[in-house]
């Protein structure tokens, strides 16, 4: 099994790195890499690093996969106005990688993650239709998704300046995805420590040596911060990552939808088990994950405007998640000013989508191999 050697700690960006010195003692276990956070970003990276022979420990403050990854809707929006321009190349490539990414997780975990490829119907003003979308006539819309309520409104396209368009997008069940990722990680021999909140990075000189959790110390020459909304809370680096609350609900017993439905007010994401996920809000509410009855009702009524048949459905579940947001709504990817300390966080609404490409480029960075992408827009140093 390969270990992190001098080549991993060579020159990067013109900065010298001291040669690697083993940190383990006869009584303390060590790893090549410690990943903070067992969401889909951290787990995907852990699996990728294990495939390259590195010994990996994932340290999770709670239960693996139960934060933003568990709360997400799972729309794989690889293009369009929702994606910041600087992120579009990575988003498009990650969307392209998704079928193989899912195939490997399903094969290694023995479970399905409900990757759906029926596409998305976008209901929006004409000015918000992406170039990649195929405009839909009323007859085409009727054929694709009969449950849409706008079909009963004559000449809606002209009278309300609203258009309908089809996008070739996929969706996935994030809860199934992250559960499969946990199983796949363990299948590959990734160590996972749950219920261990990391308090700080351990540093010797100018180099990372591990992390300090509440009750123990974990040792490794490389640490990757994938702690999502909590990634800015670790000393000595305080990244400008804040929690952005999103409230959502799922209904059952409604009409059968084939496609994801998106408008400027709400989205509906069907699951193969007949649930329909409805979301979502964007709120600066600190680390509170409490739901509000009025907000959930507003989301439901916005969905009802699009799909009147939902009037007969029942609310199966309501929840809130905390997305990791940054000031410019771009992720933070790369090495920090502390040698051996990397960060992969701030994915905001796109953590599920960006998991494959994040794992790929971060693996390249840790192994000191070319990423093939200009990551300067995502450097942690942009906030200094």
XYZ file of C-alpha atoms in Angstrom:
384
model
C 0.000 0.000 0.000
C 1.342 3.370 -1.006
C 2.023 6.033 1.586
C 2.486 9.755 1.285
C 6.153 10.327 0.581
C 8.468 13.156 -0.334
C 6.830 13.615 -3.745
C 3.559 14.566 -2.068
C 5.318 17.261 -0.092
C 7.414 18.638 -2.954
C 7.107 22.035 -4.558
C 3.683 23.574 -5.175
C 3.091 26.957 -6.715
C 6.735 27.873 -6.230
C 6.696 27.212 -2.475
C 9.118 24.693 -1.063
C 7.913 21.898 1.187
C 9.971 20.090 3.795
C 10.489 16.385 3.198
C 7.889 14.110 4.740
C 8.738 12.815 8.199
C 6.718 9.877 9.556
C 4.533 11.031 12.422
C 3.466 7.693 13.839
C 4.873 6.284 17.016
C 4.688 2.740 18.242
C 1.546 3.558 20.251
C -0.266 6.084 18.050
C -2.034 5.144 14.837
C -1.598 7.547 11.943
C -2.999 7.997 8.464
C -1.782 9.527 5.244
C -4.798 11.839 5.034
C -7.437 13.007 7.506
C -10.686 14.354 6.037
C -12.890 16.479 8.274
C -16.544 15.902 7.408
C -18.425 12.832 6.181
C -20.783 14.473 3.728
C -20.782 13.522 0.065
C -17.751 15.763 -0.626
C -15.586 14.236 2.109
C -16.695 10.663 1.413
C -16.152 10.946 -2.345
C -12.659 12.299 -1.787
C -11.896 9.557 0.744
C -12.884 6.854 -1.737
C -10.795 8.450 -4.478
C -7.720 8.666 -2.251
C -8.096 5.057 -1.128
C -8.142 3.994 -4.773
C -4.689 5.587 -4.990
C -3.481 3.554 -2.014
C -3.543 6.224 0.688
C -4.628 5.478 4.247
C -7.597 7.719 4.966
C -9.504 8.669 8.102
C -12.776 10.613 7.897
C -13.696 12.433 11.122
C -17.363 13.419 11.438
C -18.880 15.601 14.157
C -22.223 13.753 13.996
C -23.523 10.884 11.907
C -22.010 10.431 8.412
C -24.065 11.998 5.664
C -26.722 13.555 7.910
C -26.151 17.265 7.292
C -26.371 19.148 3.957
C -26.045 15.957 1.903
C -29.032 14.420 3.684
C -31.131 17.564 3.225
C -30.445 18.207 -0.475
C -32.930 17.814 -3.323
C -30.476 16.115 -5.681
C -30.956 18.125 -8.882
C -27.848 17.803 -11.039
C -27.953 21.197 -12.734
C -24.772 21.281 -14.786
C -25.531 24.445 -16.756
C -27.803 27.461 -16.792
C -28.120 30.769 -15.040
C -28.077 29.103 -11.602
C -24.392 28.258 -11.983
C -21.891 31.123 -11.482
C -19.806 31.617 -14.650
C -16.522 30.723 -12.920
C -18.004 27.389 -11.837
C -19.650 26.286 -15.082
C -16.754 24.272 -16.494
C -16.412 22.208 -13.309
C -20.202 21.848 -13.027
C -20.554 20.609 -16.595
C -17.727 18.117 -16.196
C -19.100 16.859 -12.886
C -22.528 16.351 -14.451
C -20.851 14.381 -17.252
C -19.016 12.210 -14.723
C -22.151 11.379 -12.751
C -23.319 8.145 -14.424
C -19.941 6.474 -13.877
C -19.685 7.956 -10.379
C -23.066 6.459 -9.492
C -22.296 3.142 -11.177
C -19.192 2.690 -9.035
C -20.979 3.632 -5.815
C -23.863 1.260 -6.562
C -21.478 -1.547 -7.456
C -19.361 -1.068 -4.326
C -22.282 -0.534 -1.937
C -24.789 -2.998 -3.388
C -27.607 -0.425 -3.339
C -29.447 1.869 -5.747
C -29.160 5.655 -5.489
C -32.126 6.411 -7.790
C -30.309 8.271 -10.569
C -33.104 9.544 -12.809
C -32.487 10.748 -16.364
C -35.930 11.924 -17.453
C -34.828 15.563 -17.467
C -36.206 18.861 -16.193
C -39.101 21.062 -17.266
C -38.308 24.695 -16.583
C -41.173 27.158 -16.153
C -39.779 30.674 -16.182
C -39.812 34.093 -17.755
C -38.342 34.176 -21.245
C -35.256 36.026 -19.987
C -34.271 33.159 -17.674
C -34.237 30.280 -20.162
C -30.700 28.914 -20.671
C -29.365 28.426 -24.174
C -29.179 24.656 -23.682
C -32.933 24.418 -23.074
C -35.395 23.204 -25.709
C -38.497 25.429 -25.844
C -41.744 23.512 -25.427
C -45.054 24.232 -27.061
C -48.306 23.740 -25.171
C -48.864 20.407 -26.926
C -45.331 19.207 -26.131
C -45.762 20.208 -22.505
C -49.078 18.335 -22.345
C -47.398 15.224 -23.713
C -44.374 15.382 -21.422
C -46.049 16.221 -18.101
C -49.882 16.203 -18.089
C -50.055 17.022 -14.360
C -48.721 20.555 -14.846
C -51.482 23.031 -13.989
C -50.341 25.702 -16.421
C -51.855 23.533 -19.156
C -55.301 24.728 -18.122
C -54.411 28.399 -18.527
C -54.951 29.529 -22.116
C -52.134 31.353 -23.865
C -50.067 31.429 -20.679
C -46.845 31.851 -22.609
C -48.001 35.095 -24.181
C -50.199 36.560 -21.446
C -47.784 36.050 -18.545
C -44.479 36.193 -20.440
C -43.758 32.676 -19.203
C -42.088 29.968 -21.211
C -41.689 26.245 -20.757
C -38.489 24.495 -21.743
C -36.901 21.071 -21.459
C -33.411 20.529 -20.056
C -31.379 17.333 -20.262
C -30.603 17.099 -16.562
C -30.433 14.250 -14.103
C -31.479 13.951 -10.501
C -30.437 11.632 -7.709
C -31.695 10.756 -4.239
C -29.021 12.355 -2.013
C -29.914 10.260 1.019
C -29.446 7.052 -0.924
C -26.319 8.505 -2.539
C -24.582 9.382 0.721
C -25.614 6.082 2.333
C -24.055 4.271 -0.622
C -20.944 6.446 -0.312
C -20.542 5.468 3.358
C -20.809 1.781 2.454
C -18.432 2.166 -0.488
C -15.901 4.022 1.655
C -15.920 1.254 4.246
C -15.716 -1.311 1.441
C -12.486 0.364 0.333
C -11.067 0.408 3.863
C -11.643 4.064 4.741
C -11.709 4.592 8.510
C -14.658 6.683 9.726
C -14.844 8.196 13.204
C -18.369 9.405 14.022
C -19.392 11.725 16.829
C -15.924 13.292 16.930
C -16.053 17.044 16.479
C -12.736 18.484 15.328
C -11.825 21.577 17.303
C -8.576 22.624 15.681
C -5.824 21.796 13.256
C -2.583 20.537 14.798
C 0.478 22.259 13.386
C 4.207 21.782 13.860
C 6.219 24.667 12.469
C 4.337 25.617 9.319
C 3.054 22.118 8.537
C -0.159 20.308 9.455
C 0.325 17.233 11.637
C -3.272 16.200 12.299
C -6.381 17.365 14.100
C -7.496 17.809 17.684
C -10.984 16.478 18.421
C -12.885 16.812 21.665
C -11.443 13.687 23.272
C -8.543 12.577 21.118
C -5.850 13.512 18.640
C -5.667 12.148 15.107
C -2.327 12.198 13.299
C -1.631 12.679 9.568
C 0.651 14.878 7.449
C -2.272 15.968 5.271
C -5.637 17.292 6.465
C -8.570 18.227 4.217
C -11.361 20.393 5.590
C -14.655 19.179 4.077
C -16.763 20.244 7.053
C -19.410 22.091 5.043
C -21.210 24.831 6.960
C -18.883 24.223 9.927
C -15.631 24.492 7.945
C -15.036 28.094 8.977
C -15.140 27.243 12.679
C -11.763 25.489 12.912
C -8.651 27.234 14.137
C -6.192 28.536 13.032
C -7.861 29.335 9.657
C -11.301 30.925 9.695
C -12.706 30.626 6.186
C -15.699 32.894 5.417
C -18.154 30.004 5.162
C -21.611 30.543 6.621
C -24.636 28.256 6.982
C -27.455 29.027 4.531
C -30.649 27.396 5.708
C -32.968 25.677 3.261
C -36.422 24.435 4.259
C -38.052 21.648 2.245
C -40.810 19.095 2.351
C -41.762 15.810 0.742
C -45.292 14.751 -0.152
C -46.849 11.401 -0.991
C -50.117 10.445 -2.636
C -49.936 13.135 -5.313
C -49.902 12.791 -9.091
C -47.117 10.852 -10.730
C -44.455 13.179 -12.120
C -41.829 12.039 -14.608
C -39.643 15.126 -14.675
C -38.100 17.565 -12.262
C -40.192 20.759 -12.396
C -38.476 24.078 -11.731
C -39.879 27.576 -11.586
C -38.504 30.784 -10.137
C -40.431 30.189 -6.897
C -40.226 26.456 -6.269
C -38.966 23.123 -7.549
C -40.450 19.636 -7.476
C -38.187 16.585 -7.638
C -39.904 13.199 -8.064
C -38.420 10.060 -6.583
C -38.913 6.568 -7.906
C -40.674 5.600 -4.655
C -43.433 8.158 -5.547
C -42.318 10.841 -3.085
C -42.109 14.371 -4.452
C -39.548 16.685 -2.851
C -40.519 20.372 -2.809
C -38.147 23.213 -2.018
C -36.539 25.430 -1.039
C -35.731 28.555 0.922
C -32.463 30.486 1.245
C -32.143 31.882 4.766
C -29.389 33.334 6.901
C -30.477 31.811 10.206
C -27.237 30.697 11.777
C -27.014 27.013 12.599
C -30.734 26.618 13.297
C -32.414 23.777 11.398
C -35.878 24.410 12.771
C -38.699 24.407 10.215
C -41.471 26.993 10.102
C -45.050 25.883 9.423
C -45.917 28.998 7.411
C -42.821 28.657 5.247
C -43.544 25.001 4.524
C -47.120 25.928 3.592
C -45.875 28.651 1.243
C -43.623 26.169 -0.527
C -46.480 23.688 -0.798
C -48.848 26.293 -2.266
C -46.216 27.416 -4.773
C -45.939 23.793 -5.874
C -49.733 23.526 -5.965
C -49.870 26.406 -8.442
C -47.783 24.317 -10.818
C -49.326 20.916 -10.094
C -52.921 21.262 -8.824
C -53.164 17.502 -8.289
C -50.965 17.923 -5.224
C -54.086 19.084 -3.369
C -54.804 15.419 -2.650
C -51.290 14.657 -1.393
C -50.086 14.430 2.180
C -46.978 15.932 3.696
C -44.654 13.032 4.408
C -41.803 15.018 5.959
C -40.502 18.554 6.403
C -36.899 19.435 7.189
C -34.170 22.037 6.910
C -30.516 21.742 5.938
C -27.511 24.044 6.147
C -25.695 24.744 2.903
C -22.117 26.015 3.130
C -22.163 29.464 1.522
C -19.278 31.813 0.719
C -19.321 35.571 -0.027
C -18.981 35.010 -3.788
C -21.052 31.781 -3.869
C -18.050 29.807 -5.145
C -16.454 26.820 -3.411
C -13.067 26.948 -1.731
C -10.727 24.345 -3.210
C -7.021 23.884 -2.665
C -4.165 24.163 -0.210
C -4.018 26.803 2.481
C -1.045 28.820 3.721
C -0.355 25.990 6.168
C 1.514 23.255 4.317
C -0.424 20.009 4.176
C -3.739 21.662 5.084
C -6.273 21.637 2.252
C -9.867 22.746 2.013
C -12.819 21.592 -0.114
C -15.919 23.389 1.061
C -18.373 26.185 0.275
C -20.240 24.248 -2.427
C -23.463 26.065 -1.457
C -26.371 24.538 -3.439
C -24.172 22.323 -5.620
C -22.463 19.892 -3.252
C -24.245 16.831 -4.632
C -23.554 17.868 -8.227
C -19.901 18.761 -7.634
C -18.903 15.678 -5.636
C -17.287 13.760 -8.545
C -15.212 16.648 -9.877
C -14.241 17.836 -6.402
C -12.939 14.366 -5.544
C -10.988 14.301 -8.806
C -9.310 17.701 -8.565
C -8.590 17.440 -4.844
C -7.000 14.022 -5.355
C -4.801 15.552 -8.050
C -3.825 18.411 -5.731
C -2.924 16.087 -2.868
C -0.881 13.853 -5.154
C 0.810 16.872 -6.773
C -0.429 15.937 -10.247
C -2.010 18.355 -12.755
C -5.725 18.954 -12.280
C -6.397 20.120 -15.821
C -8.347 23.112 -14.485
C -7.615 26.665 -13.448
C -8.627 26.641 -9.785
C -7.463 30.166 -8.963
C -11.062 31.397 -8.650
C -11.573 28.899 -5.827
C -8.390 29.531 -3.828
C -8.766 30.214 -0.118
C -6.350 33.133 -0.496
C -8.963 35.142 -2.439
C -10.560 36.144 0.867
C -7.383 37.460 2.491
